[in-house]
Coordinates of C-alpha atoms and ligand atoms in Angstrom, one line a residue:
Chain A
M1 CA -0.7 -40.0 -39.2
G2 CA -3.5 -40.9 -41.3
L3 CA -7.1 -39.6 -40.8
K4 CA -8.4 -42.1 -38.7
E5 CA -5.5 -41.9 -36.6
T6 CA -5.4 -38.4 -36.3
I7 CA -9.4 -38.7 -35.2
K8 CA -8.9 -41.2 -32.8
A9 CA -5.6 -39.7 -31.1
T10 CA -8.0 -36.1 -30.7
L11 CA -10.4 -38.2 -29.4
K12 CA -7.9 -39.7 -26.9
E13 CA -6.6 -36.1 -26.1
A14 CA -10.0 -34.9 -25.6
E15 CA -11.3 -37.3 -23.2
L16 CA -8.1 -36.9 -21.1
Y17 CA -8.4 -33.4 -20.8
K18 CA -12.0 -33.9 -20.0
S19 CA -11.0 -36.2 -16.7
Q20 CA -8.6 -33.7 -15.6
G21 CA -11.7 -31.1 -15.5
L22 CA -10.2 -29.0 -18.2
L23 CA -13.5 -28.6 -20.3
N24 CA -12.9 -25.9 -22.7
E25 CA -9.6 -27.7 -23.9
A26 CA -11.6 -30.9 -24.0
R27 CA -14.4 -29.1 -26.0
Q28 CA -11.6 -27.7 -28.7
K29 CA -10.3 -31.1 -29.1
Y30 CA -14.0 -32.3 -29.7
N31 CA -14.4 -29.6 -32.2
K32 CA -11.6 -30.4 -34.2
V33 CA -12.7 -34.1 -34.4
A34 CA -15.9 -32.8 -35.5
Q35 CA -14.7 -30.8 -38.3
L36 CA -12.2 -33.5 -39.6
I37 CA -15.4 -36.0 -39.5
E38 CA -17.4 -32.9 -41.5
N39 CA -14.5 -32.3 -43.9
N40 CA -14.2 -36.1 -44.8
A41 CA -17.6 -37.3 -45.8
Q42 CA -15.9 -40.3 -47.2
I43 CA -15.1 -42.0 -43.8
P44 CA -17.3 -45.0 -43.2
N45 CA -20.1 -44.4 -40.5
S46 CA -19.2 -40.9 -40.8
K47 CA -22.7 -39.5 -39.7
S48 CA -22.9 -42.0 -36.9
L49 CA -19.5 -40.8 -35.7
L50 CA -20.4 -37.3 -35.7
D51 CA -23.3 -37.8 -33.8
S52 CA -21.5 -39.5 -31.0
V53 CA -19.2 -36.8 -30.8
K54 CA -22.1 -34.4 -31.1
K55 CA -23.3 -36.3 -28.1
K56 CA -19.9 -36.1 -25.9
M57 CA -20.1 -32.3 -26.7
K58 CA -23.7 -31.8 -25.1
A59 CA -22.8 -33.9 -22.3
L60 CA -19.7 -31.4 -22.0
D61 CA -21.4 -28.1 -22.4
D62 CA -23.9 -29.3 -19.7
S63 CA -21.2 -30.1 -17.1
H64 CA -19.6 -26.7 -18.1
L65 CA -22.9 -25.1 -17.4
R66 CA -23.2 -27.0 -14.0
V67 CA -19.6 -25.7 -13.0
V68 CA -20.2 -21.8 -13.8
S69 CA -24.0 -22.1 -12.5
A70 CA -23.3 -23.7 -9.4
P71 CA -23.8 -21.4 -5.9
T72 CA -20.9 -19.1 -5.1
T73 CA -22.3 -18.9 -1.6
P74 CA -23.7 -22.1 -0.5
V75 CA -24.6 -22.5 3.4
M76 CA -22.0 -24.5 4.9
S77 CA -22.4 -26.7 8.2
E78 CA -21.9 -24.7 11.6
K79 CA -18.6 -26.9 12.0
A80 CA -17.3 -25.4 8.8
Q81 CA -18.3 -21.8 9.8
N82 CA -16.8 -22.2 13.1
L83 CA -13.4 -23.5 11.5
I84 CA -13.5 -20.2 9.2
K85 CA -14.0 -18.0 12.0
E86 CA -11.0 -19.9 13.6
L87 CA -8.7 -19.7 10.8
F88 CA -9.5 -16.3 9.4
T89 CA -9.2 -14.4 12.9
F90 CA -5.6 -13.0 13.0
S91 CA -5.2 -10.4 15.7
K92 CA -4.9 -12.9 18.5
D93 CA -4.5 -10.5 21.0
S94 CA -7.6 -8.1 20.6
D95 CA -10.2 -7.6 23.0
K96 CA -13.4 -10.2 23.1
A97 CA -15.5 -8.2 20.9
S98 CA -12.9 -7.3 18.2
L99 CA -12.2 -10.6 17.7
A100 CA -15.9 -11.9 17.6
L101 CA -16.4 -8.8 14.9
E102 CA -13.3 -9.8 13.0
G103 CA -14.9 -13.8 13.3
A104 CA -18.1 -12.3 11.6
I105 CA -17.0 -10.4 9.2
S106 CA -14.8 -13.5 7.9
L107 CA -18.0 -15.6 7.9
A108 CA -19.6 -12.7 5.7
K109 CA -16.7 -12.6 3.6
F110 CA -17.2 -16.3 2.8
G111 CA -20.7 -15.8 2.0
Q112 CA -22.3 -16.9 5.6
Y113 CA -24.5 -13.9 5.8
H114 CA -27.2 -15.4 8.0
R115 CA -24.8 -16.5 10.4
A116 CA -22.7 -13.6 10.2
I117 CA -25.6 -11.1 10.7
E118 CA -26.7 -13.2 13.9
E119 CA -23.3 -12.5 15.2
F120 CA -23.2 -8.8 14.1
K121 CA -26.8 -8.2 16.0
K122 CA -25.1 -9.7 19.2
L123 CA -22.2 -6.9 19.0
L124 CA -24.8 -4.0 18.7
S125 CA -24.8 -4.3 22.5
D126 CA -20.9 -3.4 22.8
E127 CA -20.6 0.4 22.6
N128 CA -16.8 -0.4 21.3
V129 CA -17.8 -2.2 18.0
R130 CA -21.7 -1.3 17.9
I131 CA -20.8 1.0 14.5
A132 CA -18.5 -1.5 12.8
A133 CA -20.9 -3.9 13.7
A134 CA -24.1 -1.8 12.4
K135 CA -22.7 -0.9 8.8
N136 CA -21.4 -4.6 8.6
I137 CA -25.1 -5.6 9.1
I138 CA -26.1 -3.1 6.6
K139 CA -23.3 -4.1 4.1
C140 CA -24.5 -8.0 4.3
Y141 CA -28.1 -7.1 3.7
Y142 CA -27.2 -4.9 0.9
E143 CA -25.1 -7.5 -0.6
F144 CA -27.0 -10.8 0.0
V145 CA -30.5 -9.5 0.1
S146 CA -31.5 -6.1 -0.8
I147 CA -31.2 -2.7 -0.3
D148 CA -34.4 -2.1 0.9
K149 CA -33.5 -4.7 4.0
A150 CA -31.0 -2.7 4.9
V151 CA -32.8 0.6 4.7
D152 CA -35.7 -1.4 6.7
E153 CA -32.9 -2.0 9.5
Y154 CA -31.7 1.4 9.6
R155 CA -35.2 2.4 10.0
A156 CA -35.5 0.2 12.8
W157 CA -32.6 1.3 14.7
K158 CA -33.6 4.8 14.2
S159 CA -36.7 4.3 16.0
S160 CA -35.1 2.3 18.9
S161 CA -33.0 3.9 21.4
L162 CA -30.0 1.6 21.3
F163 CA -27.8 4.2 18.7
S164 CA -27.2 7.9 19.8
P165 CA -27.5 10.5 17.2
V166 CA -23.7 10.4 16.5
Q167 CA -23.6 6.9 16.0
L168 CA -26.7 6.8 13.8
E169 CA -25.2 9.5 11.6
K170 CA -22.1 7.7 10.8
V171 CA -24.4 4.5 9.7
L172 CA -27.0 6.9 8.0
G173 CA -23.6 8.4 6.4
F174 CA -22.6 4.6 5.2
L175 CA -25.9 3.7 4.2
A176 CA -26.2 6.5 1.9
G177 CA -23.3 5.5 -0.4
L178 CA -24.6 2.1 -0.5
I179 CA -28.2 3.5 -1.4
E180 CA -26.0 5.3 -4.2
K181 CA -24.6 2.7 -5.6
S182 CA -27.7 0.7 -5.6
G183 CA -29.5 3.4 -8.0
K184 CA -32.5 3.6 -5.8
S185 CA -33.9 6.3 -3.7
F186 CA -35.4 6.3 -0.4
D187 CA -36.8 8.9 1.9
L188 CA -34.6 9.0 4.7
D189 CA -34.5 11.9 7.2
K190 CA -31.2 13.4 8.2
V191 CA -30.9 12.6 12.0
E192 CA -32.3 15.1 14.1
E193 CA -29.4 17.7 15.5
S194 CA -28.7 17.7 18.8
A195 CA -25.8 18.9 21.4
E196 CA -24.4 15.2 20.6
T197 CA -23.9 15.5 17.2
V198 CA -20.8 17.6 17.8
L199 CA -17.8 15.1 17.1
M200 CA -16.1 13.8 20.3
P201 CA -12.5 14.1 19.8
D202 CA -12.1 10.5 19.7
E203 CA -15.1 9.9 17.2
A204 CA -13.2 12.8 15.0
V205 CA -10.9 10.5 13.6
E206 CA -12.9 8.7 11.0
E207 CA -12.1 5.8 9.3
I208 CA -10.2 6.6 5.9
L209 CA -11.3 5.7 2.9
D210 CA -9.7 3.5 0.6
I211 CA -7.2 5.6 -1.6
S212 CA -6.2 4.2 -5.1
S213 CA -3.9 6.9 -5.9
V214 CA -2.3 10.2 -5.0
G215 CA -1.8 13.3 -6.9
I216 CA 1.2 15.3 -5.3
S217 CA 2.7 18.6 -6.5
L218 CA 6.0 20.0 -5.7
E219 CA 6.9 23.4 -4.5
K220 CA 10.1 23.2 -6.1
G221 CA 12.6 22.0 -8.9
V222 CA 11.9 21.2 -12.5
K223 CA 8.5 19.5 -12.1
S224 CA 7.4 22.2 -9.6
G225 CA 3.5 23.2 -10.1
S226 CA 2.8 20.4 -12.2
E227 CA 1.1 16.8 -10.5
I228 CA 2.4 13.8 -10.1
E229 CA 0.2 10.9 -9.8
L230 CA 0.8 7.8 -7.6
D231 CA -0.7 4.5 -7.7
V232 CA -1.0 3.4 -4.1
S233 CA 0.2 -0.1 -3.4
F234 CA -0.6 -0.9 -0.5
Q235 CA -2.9 1.3 2.2
A236 CA -2.9 0.4 6.1
G237 CA -5.4 2.7 8.0
N238 CA -4.1 6.2 7.1
V239 CA -0.8 5.4 6.2
I240 CA -0.2 4.7 2.2
S241 CA 2.6 3.1 0.3
V242 CA 3.4 4.2 -3.0
I243 CA 6.4 3.0 -5.1
I244 CA 8.5 5.4 -6.7
S245 CA 10.6 4.3 -9.7
S246 CA 14.6 4.8 -9.5
K247 CA 14.1 7.2 -12.4
E248 CA 12.4 9.8 -10.7
K249 CA 15.5 10.8 -9.3
E250 CA 14.1 14.5 -8.2
L251 CA 11.2 13.2 -6.9
I252 CA 13.0 10.7 -4.7
D253 CA 15.4 13.5 -3.5
N254 CA 12.5 15.9 -2.9
L255 CA 10.2 13.2 -1.0
K256 CA 12.6 12.6 2.4
I257 CA 11.0 11.7 5.4
G258 CA 9.6 14.2 7.4
V259 CA 8.8 16.3 4.4
K260 CA 5.1 17.7 4.6
L261 CA 2.8 17.3 1.6
N262 CA 0.1 19.9 1.1
N263 CA -2.4 20.1 -1.3
V264 CA -2.3 16.4 -1.8
N265 CA -5.4 15.0 -4.0
F266 CA -6.1 11.8 -2.7
Y267 CA -8.2 9.8 -5.3
S268 CA -10.8 7.3 -4.0
P269 CA -13.2 5.0 -6.1
I270 CA -15.5 7.4 -5.2
A271 CA -14.5 10.9 -4.9
I272 CA -11.3 13.1 -4.9
F273 CA -10.2 14.3 -1.9
R274 CA -7.8 17.3 -1.2
G275 CA -5.7 16.9 1.9
S276 CA -2.3 16.8 3.4
G277 CA -0.1 14.2 4.3
I278 CA 3.6 13.6 5.6
I279 CA 6.2 11.2 4.2
S280 CA 6.7 8.9 7.5
A281 CA 9.0 6.2 6.0
S282 CA 11.0 6.0 2.7
T283 CA 12.7 2.5 1.8
K284 CA 14.8 1.6 -1.0
I285 CA 13.7 -2.0 -2.6
D286 CA 16.6 -4.0 -2.6
S287 CA 15.7 -7.0 -4.6
G288 CA 13.1 -8.4 -7.0
P289 CA 11.9 -6.3 -9.8
K290 CA 11.4 -3.4 -8.3
K291 CA 15.0 -3.5 -7.1
G292 CA 16.3 0.2 -7.0
D293 CA 12.8 1.6 -6.6
Y294 CA 11.8 3.5 -3.7
C295 CA 8.4 2.5 -1.1
L296 CA 7.1 5.7 0.4
D297 CA 5.0 5.8 3.4
I298 CA 2.7 8.6 3.2
K299 CA 0.9 9.6 6.5
V300 CA -2.5 11.0 5.9
T301 CA -2.7 14.0 8.2
N302 CA -5.6 15.7 7.2
I303 CA -8.2 14.8 4.2
Chain B
M1 CA 1.7 -14.6 9.7
A2 CA 3.0 -16.8 12.0
I3 CA 1.9 -17.2 15.8
F4 CA 4.6 -17.9 18.2
N5 CA 3.3 -18.8 21.4
L6 CA 6.7 -18.3 23.9
Q7 CA 4.7 -20.0 27.0
K8 CA 4.1 -23.4 25.0
R9 CA 7.2 -23.0 22.8
E10 CA 5.0 -23.7 19.8
I11 CA 5.0 -21.9 16.8
E12 CA 2.3 -22.0 14.4
C13 CA 2.9 -21.1 10.1
K14 CA 0.5 -20.8 7.4
I15 CA 1.6 -22.2 4.1
V16 CA -0.9 -21.7 0.7
Y17 CA -1.1 -23.6 -2.3
Y18 CA -1.4 -21.5 -5.3
G19 CA -1.8 -21.9 -8.9
P20 CA -4.7 -21.8 -11.8
G21 CA -7.5 -23.8 -11.8
R22 CA -7.1 -27.7 -12.1
C23 CA -3.4 -27.7 -11.7
G24 CA -3.4 -30.2 -8.7
K25 CA -3.0 -28.3 -5.6
T26 CA -5.9 -29.8 -3.8
T27 CA -4.4 -33.5 -5.4
N28 CA -1.2 -32.3 -3.6
L29 CA -3.1 -32.0 -0.2
D30 CA -4.9 -35.3 -0.9
Y31 CA -1.6 -37.3 -0.9
I32 CA -0.2 -35.3 1.9
Y33 CA -3.3 -36.3 4.0
N34 CA -3.2 -39.8 3.0
K35 CA 0.3 -40.6 3.4
F36 CA 2.1 -38.8 5.6
K37 CA -0.1 -40.1 8.5
K38 CA 2.7 -39.1 11.5
Q39 CA 2.8 -35.2 10.4
V40 CA -1.2 -35.2 10.1
Q41 CA -2.5 -33.3 13.1
G42 CA -6.4 -33.6 12.0
E43 CA -9.1 -34.0 9.2
M44 CA -8.6 -32.3 6.0
V45 CA -11.6 -30.2 5.4
S46 CA -12.1 -29.4 2.1
I47 CA -15.3 -27.0 0.6
N48 CA -15.9 -27.8 -3.0
T49 CA -17.9 -27.1 -5.7
E50 CA -19.6 -28.8 -8.7
G51 CA -17.0 -31.0 -10.2
D52 CA -14.8 -31.4 -7.6
R53 CA -13.1 -27.9 -7.7
T54 CA -12.2 -26.0 -4.5
L55 CA -14.6 -23.2 -3.7
F56 CA -13.6 -21.7 -0.9
F57 CA -10.5 -23.4 0.2
D58 CA -9.1 -26.7 1.7
F59 CA -7.1 -27.1 5.1
L60 CA -4.9 -29.7 6.6
P61 CA -3.1 -28.9 10.0
I62 CA 0.1 -30.9 10.3
G63 CA 3.0 -31.1 12.8
I64 CA 6.6 -31.0 11.8
G65 CA 8.2 -31.9 15.3
K66 CA 10.4 -29.8 17.3
I67 CA 12.9 -27.4 16.0
K68 CA 15.4 -26.0 18.4
G69 CA 13.0 -26.8 21.3
C70 CA 10.1 -25.4 19.8
E71 CA 6.9 -27.4 18.4
V72 CA 6.3 -26.6 14.7
K73 CA 2.6 -26.6 13.8
V74 CA 1.7 -25.7 10.2
Q75 CA -1.4 -24.8 8.6
L76 CA -1.8 -26.1 4.9
F77 CA -4.1 -24.4 2.7
T78 CA -5.2 -24.5 -1.2
V79 CA -6.9 -21.6 -2.8
P80 CA -9.5 -21.9 -5.4
G81 CA -7.8 -21.7 -8.5
Q82 CA -10.7 -21.0 -10.9
V83 CA -10.8 -17.2 -12.1
Q84 CA -13.9 -16.1 -10.6
Y85 CA -12.9 -16.6 -7.3
S86 CA -10.6 -14.0 -6.8
S87 CA -11.9 -12.7 -3.7
T88 CA -11.8 -15.9 -2.0
R89 CA -8.3 -16.4 -3.4
K90 CA -7.2 -13.6 -1.6
L91 CA -9.0 -13.9 1.9
V92 CA -7.1 -17.4 1.9
L93 CA -3.8 -15.8 1.4
K94 CA -4.1 -13.7 4.3
G95 CA -1.3 -14.1 6.9
V96 CA 0.5 -16.2 4.6
D97 CA 3.9 -17.3 5.5
G98 CA 5.4 -19.3 2.6
V99 CA 3.8 -20.2 -0.9
V100 CA 3.7 -23.2 -3.1
F101 CA 2.9 -22.6 -6.8
V102 CA 2.0 -25.4 -8.5
A103 CA 1.9 -25.0 -12.0
D104 CA 0.3 -27.1 -14.9
S105 CA 2.9 -28.8 -17.2
L106 CA 0.2 -29.2 -19.9
E107 CA 0.9 -27.0 -22.8
V108 CA -2.8 -25.9 -23.1
R109 CA -2.4 -24.6 -19.5
R110 CA 0.7 -22.3 -20.3
E111 CA -1.0 -18.8 -20.5
K112 CA -3.1 -20.1 -17.4
N113 CA 0.1 -20.4 -15.2
L114 CA 1.4 -16.9 -16.5
L115 CA -2.1 -15.1 -15.3
S116 CA -2.1 -17.1 -12.0
L117 CA 1.3 -16.1 -11.0
K118 CA 0.8 -12.8 -11.7
D119 CA -2.1 -12.8 -9.9
L120 CA -0.6 -14.3 -6.9
Q121 CA 1.9 -11.2 -7.1
Q122 CA -0.5 -8.8 -7.1
N123 CA -2.7 -10.4 -4.1
L124 CA 0.3 -10.5 -2.3
K125 CA 1.3 -7.2 -3.1
E126 CA -2.1 -5.7 -1.7
Y127 CA -1.1 -7.3 1.4
G128 CA 2.0 -5.5 1.7
L129 CA 4.2 -8.7 0.5
S130 CA 6.5 -9.1 -2.1
I131 CA 6.6 -12.0 -4.4
S132 CA 10.1 -11.5 -4.8
K133 CA 10.7 -12.0 -0.9
I134 CA 8.3 -14.4 0.3
P135 CA 9.2 -18.3 0.6
L136 CA 8.2 -19.5 -2.7
V137 CA 8.5 -23.1 -4.2
L138 CA 7.5 -23.9 -7.6
Q139 CA 6.3 -27.3 -8.7
Y140 CA 5.5 -28.2 -12.3
N141 CA 3.0 -30.8 -12.0
K142 CA 1.1 -33.2 -13.9
R143 CA 4.6 -34.3 -15.5
D144 CA 3.0 -37.9 -16.0
L145 CA 0.6 -36.7 -18.6
A146 CA 3.2 -37.1 -21.4
D147 CA 3.1 -40.8 -21.3
E148 CA -0.5 -40.4 -22.1
G149 CA 0.6 -38.7 -25.1
L150 CA -0.3 -34.9 -24.2
P151 CA 1.8 -32.0 -25.1
I152 CA 3.2 -30.9 -21.6
M153 CA 6.1 -27.9 -21.7
S154 CA 9.6 -28.7 -21.2
I155 CA 11.2 -28.2 -17.8
E156 CA 13.4 -25.6 -19.2
Q157 CA 10.9 -23.8 -21.0
M158 CA 8.7 -23.8 -17.7
E159 CA 11.6 -22.4 -16.1
K160 CA 11.6 -19.7 -18.3
D161 CA 8.2 -18.9 -18.5
L162 CA 8.0 -19.0 -14.9
N163 CA 11.0 -18.6 -12.8
R164 CA 13.4 -16.5 -15.2
Q165 CA 13.3 -13.5 -12.6
L166 CA 12.2 -15.5 -9.1
K167 CA 14.8 -17.8 -9.5
V168 CA 13.4 -20.1 -6.4
P169 CA 13.5 -23.6 -5.8
S170 CA 11.5 -25.8 -8.5
F171 CA 10.5 -29.5 -8.5
P172 CA 8.7 -31.4 -11.1
G173 CA 5.8 -33.1 -9.9
A174 CA 2.9 -35.8 -10.7
A175 CA 0.7 -34.8 -7.6
I176 CA -1.4 -37.7 -8.5
K177 CA 1.0 -40.2 -8.0
G178 CA 2.6 -38.3 -5.2
D179 CA 5.9 -37.7 -7.1
G180 CA 7.3 -34.4 -6.0
V181 CA 4.8 -33.8 -3.5
G182 CA 7.0 -34.3 -0.3
K183 CA 10.0 -32.6 -1.5
T184 CA 7.8 -29.2 -2.8
L185 CA 6.5 -29.2 0.7
Q186 CA 9.8 -29.9 2.4
E187 CA 11.6 -27.5 0.8
C188 CA 9.0 -24.8 1.1
L189 CA 8.6 -25.4 4.8
K190 CA 12.5 -25.1 5.0
L191 CA 12.2 -21.6 3.6
T192 CA 9.6 -20.5 5.5
L193 CA 11.1 -21.8 8.9
I194 CA 14.5 -19.7 7.9
N195 CA 12.5 -16.7 7.0
L196 CA 10.4 -16.8 10.2
Q197 CA 13.5 -17.4 12.3
K198 CA 15.0 -14.3 10.8
E199 CA 11.5 -12.3 11.1
L200 CA 11.3 -13.3 14.7
K201 CA 14.8 -13.8 16.0
W202 CA 13.3 -17.1 17.3
A203 CA 15.7 -19.5 19.0
D204 CA 18.3 -16.6 20.3
Ligands
GTP401 N1 -2.3 -37.2 -14.5 C1 -2.5 -36.3 -13.5 N2 -3.8 -35.7 -13.1 C2 -3.7 -34.9 -12.1 C3 -2.2 -34.4 -11.3 N3 -2.7 -33.6 -10.5 C4 -3.7 -33.6 -10.3 N4 -4.3 -34.0 -11.3 C5 -5.8 -34.2 -11.7 O1 -6.2 -33.1 -12.5 C6 -7.4 -32.9 -11.9 C7 -7.5 -31.2 -10.8 O2 -6.7 -31.4 -9.5 P1 -7.3 -30.6 -8.4 O3 -6.2 -31.2 -7.3 O4 -8.6 -31.0 -8.0 O5 -7.0 -29.5 -9.0 P2 -7.0 -28.0 -8.0 O6 -5.7 -27.2 -8.2 O7 -7.2 -28.2 -6.5 O8 -8.0 -27.4 -9.0 P3 -9.0 -26.1 -8.3 O9 -9.6 -26.7 -6.7 O10 -10.3 -26.0 -9.3 O11 -8.3 -25.0 -8.1 C8 -8.2 -33.8 -11.0 O12 -8.9 -34.5 -11.8 C9 -7.0 -34.6 -10.6 O13 -6.9 -36.0 -10.7 C10 -0.9 -35.4 -12.0 O14 -0.3 -35.2 -11.3 N5 -1.5 -36.0 -13.0
MG402 MG1 -8.8 -27.5 -5.4

């Protein structure tokens, strides 16, 4: 291909990529054309040709900028919000309040925080979902408005009589984590001690944190004593799943269903916790890239 | 996470179109919406951002009639392909029963296909699902662009890149003209329903 044809073909390619919305790919082709022209000043009209290519580049860069700076969580119509609630509520059989909570969480996840907060606030009156709703309000303010607004909200709750001290304590614990993340500091008194702060049995079961990996020390065998760290591939409540390579024969043999694990390190993004667990399931993976490996479920019994 | 309503003898399942940005996921759904009128059971909802890119998802409800005395409803979704929307992508995938992975045949998008497939595997894993077990179909889209003189990958190359381990059904496509759109969906529906039948012991 002669120079003229190459330029023409490359320009056409650039236009096609552009029409596909493949802006980076189009930009690279325009760059190539510009370079070809610059390196060959003998081309007739090279100056005006280059100018026109540069104009195209500029227009492309403008579109690119519009794409990358477009708002990521625009407010949607009420109809679209309702659809989101409907489409992303999965636990069809739960009670009404839990369903409403799940719907509002979906709204928040899709950035519709105004409406989400509105709905969480309605749920504060329901004892069963109050703490979850409060934590979600705090989280929405933190993520979409500011940590200050989250703290204000907490203070307002504290001076109202809606929450029991135990409930307030939990919300405060959650808020404290976000405050730390924000790097700011606030003067927040601890919730006054009262007889009620003694955890009731059903409240003693706190939500388990996200665990990213676990460190297990075996009590017997060649590897006894040293810690083996395993990545958590999935977590559902207090049951976490890890994958053990088929090569780790000793480990697989030692970690049969029912085996209790004392001294486990649970690594979470914020801290390491020591605790114990029990192997609740062990499944050999029989297809796919991990064929032959084992998937172990560990139930966290104490953390 | 299909929903089985015993009283109404109705089953509702979810199929998600996944793939890199601009590969043609929305174009697939557009074609289905416009051409499969008999199956379409409502409006197509698209939540878009600048330049017609999907921001949250496209949603299209379809019905495929009775199978073994059971009315089958399907929710079709697309995810946003742009890299920065990874959390939304994961959200949309929740509760998925079957996946259509749309790959872009353009040579310049080779790496993007690979990264997106990896992202799919990772996100499925986080929901406790395995890419090697979930009903999955591949579509090698934009085959028509070869006629425009753009460099595209051969089918063999794409099979090697994306389907060497998975070994799932794959179809060439040109979604803009509708080529391969119906076949891809049909195969994914077939695999999904077979799988659900096994899981729910339905129609026993
Ligand atoms: N020539 C051709 N163009 C196509 C084909 N499929 C899609 N396109 C074009 O590719 C561009 C992107 O298509 P979309 O369907 O919006 O892509 P998407 O996968 O939904 O993109 P995201 O929403 O950003 O993830 C549009 O300009 C389409 O017209 C095809 O088969 N052939
Ligand atoms: Mg799209």
